[in-house]
């Protein structure tokens, strides 16, 4: 190394210069690409919600969304109502799907009332109630959408994650795992909330719960699976009161 | 390799065989363990590292005479992180589906020891063209091991390759499963990647005795 680059003042100037260049480059890029990115995210939300209620282009084994170009149309066609539940009141809101579940969760933690979005969809004469859920996996956030009928029996589910391990926890977004939730019950026989557990005991012939309240866990992804059970329990429980009003 | 001189060609072929970053230099083991449960993830990771290491080596090489030696490691880290974030942002805006597949790898690329290792060992002392070749060579050497490990872990652990069932259906009991074959769930756990890498090292060193260190 030449002498020039060893001096303290050069090092300081270089460091400051580098930070300025890199910082402004990234800031410029992030803000100029922001509209595209948020539009992509918005369409993805619509695709996720439609996926949970069974509007998708799945082939035999893999999960495929409706294409991005028709997502908006399909969303208008199948989703009949978008509700926002706040305490005991609920109102319709066309932008309910844009509610940020993460923000609402932290609001509830700080003692505020949480806005709960619920989407009512209709397909082939059947009504679906789709709710978003969000929780923690092993490394980062996991989230999803669960479609239920009026008895809170799961009709379809979609899960996604930010950074679970590929091949292990990341498999929660594969069909073999998501399809397993269909037909599971969230309420017990007397109508109390019970939830669905991602469990390992699914091969046990003596286990009576496996048909209604348990799905098969993924080997090597215990913590992600527990995260899925936990977010189903904590988030879907909040909708029980609304489902009770449907029966009155 | 008519385009490259013998010396340049060696920069690419060496890391593929006798100077492999994983099996000889024992760099990049962390990501080799983490993401090789599926072949597809191994391939995606290999391509990403190829891109980042090739480009990063060139950038560092161009800056090699102005980087203050006291903070060179930090500068290297910033260069990798910037490159990776730029790629991630552009993909998010224009190829959203692809970016979702890659998002898991972003953190793993930044912390990949091979990248820092090549910046430090090669790009800081050589010109951009040579550094580029060295980056490509080393990431290909990394890719070979990753793909071999991914191939065996997915085949033996899940009975699939790239998500396609190649050994028959384990639930319907067709193909190999009809004879009582079972998938080995152990293969999906990361320690098994270490064992597969160990086996590769074993094979490589017994074929080329010169690689064995003396005690």
mmCIF file of C-alpha atoms in Angstrom, chain A residues 1-2 4-8 10-12 14-15 18-19 22 25-26 29-30 33 36-37 40-41 44 47-48 61 65 68 143 158 160-168 170-171 173-174 219-220, chain B residues 34-38 40-41 63-72 75-76 78-79 81-82 85-87 89-97 100 103-105 108 124 153 163 185 188-190:
data_model
loop_
_atom_site.group_PDB
_atom_site.id
_atom_site.type_symbol
_atom_site.label_atom_id
_atom_site.label_comp_id
_atom_site.label_asym_id
_atom_site.label_seq_id
_atom_site.Cartn_x
_atom_site.Cartn_y
_atom_site.Cartn_z
ATOM 1 C CA UNK A 1 0.000 0.000 0.000
ATOM 2 C CA UNK A 2 1.266 3.453 -0.804
ATOM 3 C CA UNK A 4 -1.048 8.216 0.901
ATOM 4 C CA UNK A 5 -3.842 5.751 1.649
ATOM 5 C CA UNK A 6 -2.551 4.980 5.128
ATOM 6 C CA UNK A 7 -3.063 8.356 6.725
ATOM 7 C CA UNK A 8 -5.911 8.886 9.152
ATOM 8 C CA UNK A 10 -7.449 10.044 4.040
ATOM 9 C CA UNK A 11 -9.206 7.128 5.720
ATOM 10 C CA UNK A 12 -11.804 9.446 7.244
ATOM 11 C CA UNK A 14 -12.690 8.033 2.091
ATOM 12 C CA UNK A 15 -15.151 6.595 4.603
ATOM 13 C CA UNK A 18 -18.126 6.199 0.378
ATOM 14 C CA UNK A 19 -21.052 6.445 2.769
ATOM 15 C CA UNK A 22 -23.554 4.551 -1.494
ATOM 16 C CA UNK A 25 -27.346 5.822 -4.656
ATOM 17 C CA UNK A 26 -29.488 3.420 -2.655
ATOM 18 C CA UNK A 29 -32.945 3.810 -6.318
ATOM 19 C CA UNK A 30 -35.320 2.894 -3.510
ATOM 20 C CA UNK A 33 -38.608 2.169 -7.708
ATOM 21 C CA UNK A 36 -43.518 -0.229 -8.919
ATOM 22 C CA UNK A 37 -42.733 -2.193 -5.791
ATOM 23 C CA UNK A 40 -46.519 -5.378 -7.092
ATOM 24 C CA UNK A 41 -47.230 -5.860 -3.397
ATOM 25 C CA UNK A 44 -49.836 -9.904 -4.610
ATOM 26 C CA UNK A 47 -53.674 -12.877 -5.476
ATOM 27 C CA UNK A 48 -53.116 -14.263 -1.979
ATOM 28 C CA UNK A 61 -48.704 -30.301 -7.699
ATOM 29 C CA UNK A 65 -51.819 -17.639 -8.543
ATOM 30 C CA UNK A 68 -51.028 -10.525 -12.315
ATOM 31 C CA UNK A 143 -48.159 -14.608 7.329
ATOM 32 C CA UNK A 158 -52.284 -19.581 1.875
ATOM 33 C CA UNK A 160 -45.945 -17.136 3.028
ATOM 34 C CA UNK A 161 -42.769 -16.184 4.832
ATOM 35 C CA UNK A 162 -39.981 -13.670 4.702
ATOM 36 C CA UNK A 163 -36.934 -15.773 5.391
ATOM 37 C CA UNK A 164 -37.607 -19.345 6.493
ATOM 38 C CA UNK A 165 -35.032 -21.990 5.581
ATOM 39 C CA UNK A 166 -35.410 -23.221 1.989
ATOM 40 C CA UNK A 167 -36.361 -26.891 1.909
ATOM 41 C CA UNK A 168 -37.546 -26.834 5.537
ATOM 42 C CA UNK A 170 -39.992 -22.404 3.567
ATOM 43 C CA UNK A 171 -42.142 -25.401 2.609
ATOM 44 C CA UNK A 173 -45.965 -22.189 1.112
ATOM 45 C CA UNK A 174 -46.128 -25.489 -0.738
ATOM 46 C CA UNK A 219 -39.820 -32.592 9.370
ATOM 47 C CA UNK A 220 -37.018 -30.237 10.330
ATOM 48 C CA UNK B 34 -28.194 -23.874 4.925
ATOM 49 C CA UNK B 35 -29.757 -24.032 1.509
ATOM 50 C CA UNK B 36 -28.893 -27.375 -0.057
ATOM 51 C CA UNK B 37 -31.974 -29.296 1.083
ATOM 52 C CA UNK B 38 -33.379 -28.642 -2.399
ATOM 53 C CA UNK B 40 -33.520 -25.593 -6.933
ATOM 54 C CA UNK B 41 -32.333 -23.482 -4.017
ATOM 55 C CA UNK B 63 -10.902 0.586 -6.326
ATOM 56 C CA UNK B 64 -7.877 -1.330 -5.094
ATOM 57 C CA UNK B 65 -5.480 1.596 -5.240
ATOM 58 C CA UNK B 66 -7.665 4.051 -3.387
ATOM 59 C CA UNK B 67 -9.053 1.839 -0.608
ATOM 60 C CA UNK B 68 -7.433 2.736 2.729
ATOM 61 C CA UNK B 69 -5.966 -0.494 4.085
ATOM 62 C CA UNK B 70 -7.223 0.190 7.614
ATOM 63 C CA UNK B 71 -10.865 -0.049 6.653
ATOM 64 C CA UNK B 72 -10.667 -2.322 3.635
ATOM 65 C CA UNK B 75 -15.318 -1.214 2.334
ATOM 66 C CA UNK B 76 -15.571 -4.736 0.902
ATOM 67 C CA UNK B 78 -20.296 -2.242 1.799
ATOM 68 C CA UNK B 79 -19.596 -3.101 -1.830
ATOM 69 C CA UNK B 81 -24.157 -5.285 0.448
ATOM 70 C CA UNK B 82 -24.777 -2.458 -2.009
ATOM 71 C CA UNK B 85 -29.483 -4.595 -2.353
ATOM 72 C CA UNK B 86 -29.485 -2.993 -5.808
ATOM 73 C CA UNK B 87 -30.224 -6.361 -7.413
ATOM 74 C CA UNK B 89 -34.634 -3.690 -5.411
ATOM 75 C CA UNK B 90 -34.558 -3.943 -9.197
ATOM 76 C CA UNK B 91 -35.977 -7.471 -9.094
ATOM 77 C CA UNK B 92 -38.703 -6.400 -6.680
ATOM 78 C CA UNK B 93 -39.777 -3.702 -9.104
ATOM 79 C CA UNK B 94 -39.561 -5.603 -12.377
ATOM 80 C CA UNK B 95 -39.521 -9.337 -11.601
ATOM 81 C CA UNK B 96 -41.467 -9.659 -8.394
ATOM 82 C CA UNK B 97 -41.918 -13.436 -8.495
ATOM 83 C CA UNK B 100 -39.539 -13.556 -3.755
ATOM 84 C CA UNK B 103 -35.219 -12.783 -0.870
ATOM 85 C CA UNK B 104 -34.151 -15.576 1.469
ATOM 86 C CA UNK B 105 -30.719 -15.625 -0.088
ATOM 87 C CA UNK B 108 -26.730 -15.303 2.919
ATOM 88 C CA UNK B 124 -7.174 -6.247 -3.922
ATOM 89 C CA UNK B 153 -29.970 -34.269 -0.243
ATOM 90 C CA UNK B 163 -39.613 -30.760 -7.053
ATOM 91 C CA UNK B 185 -35.589 -37.504 6.572
ATOM 92 C CA UNK B 188 -33.050 -32.734 5.047
ATOM 93 C CA UNK B 189 -31.262 -31.579 8.186
ATOM 94 C CA UNK B 190 -28.187 -29.409 7.782
#
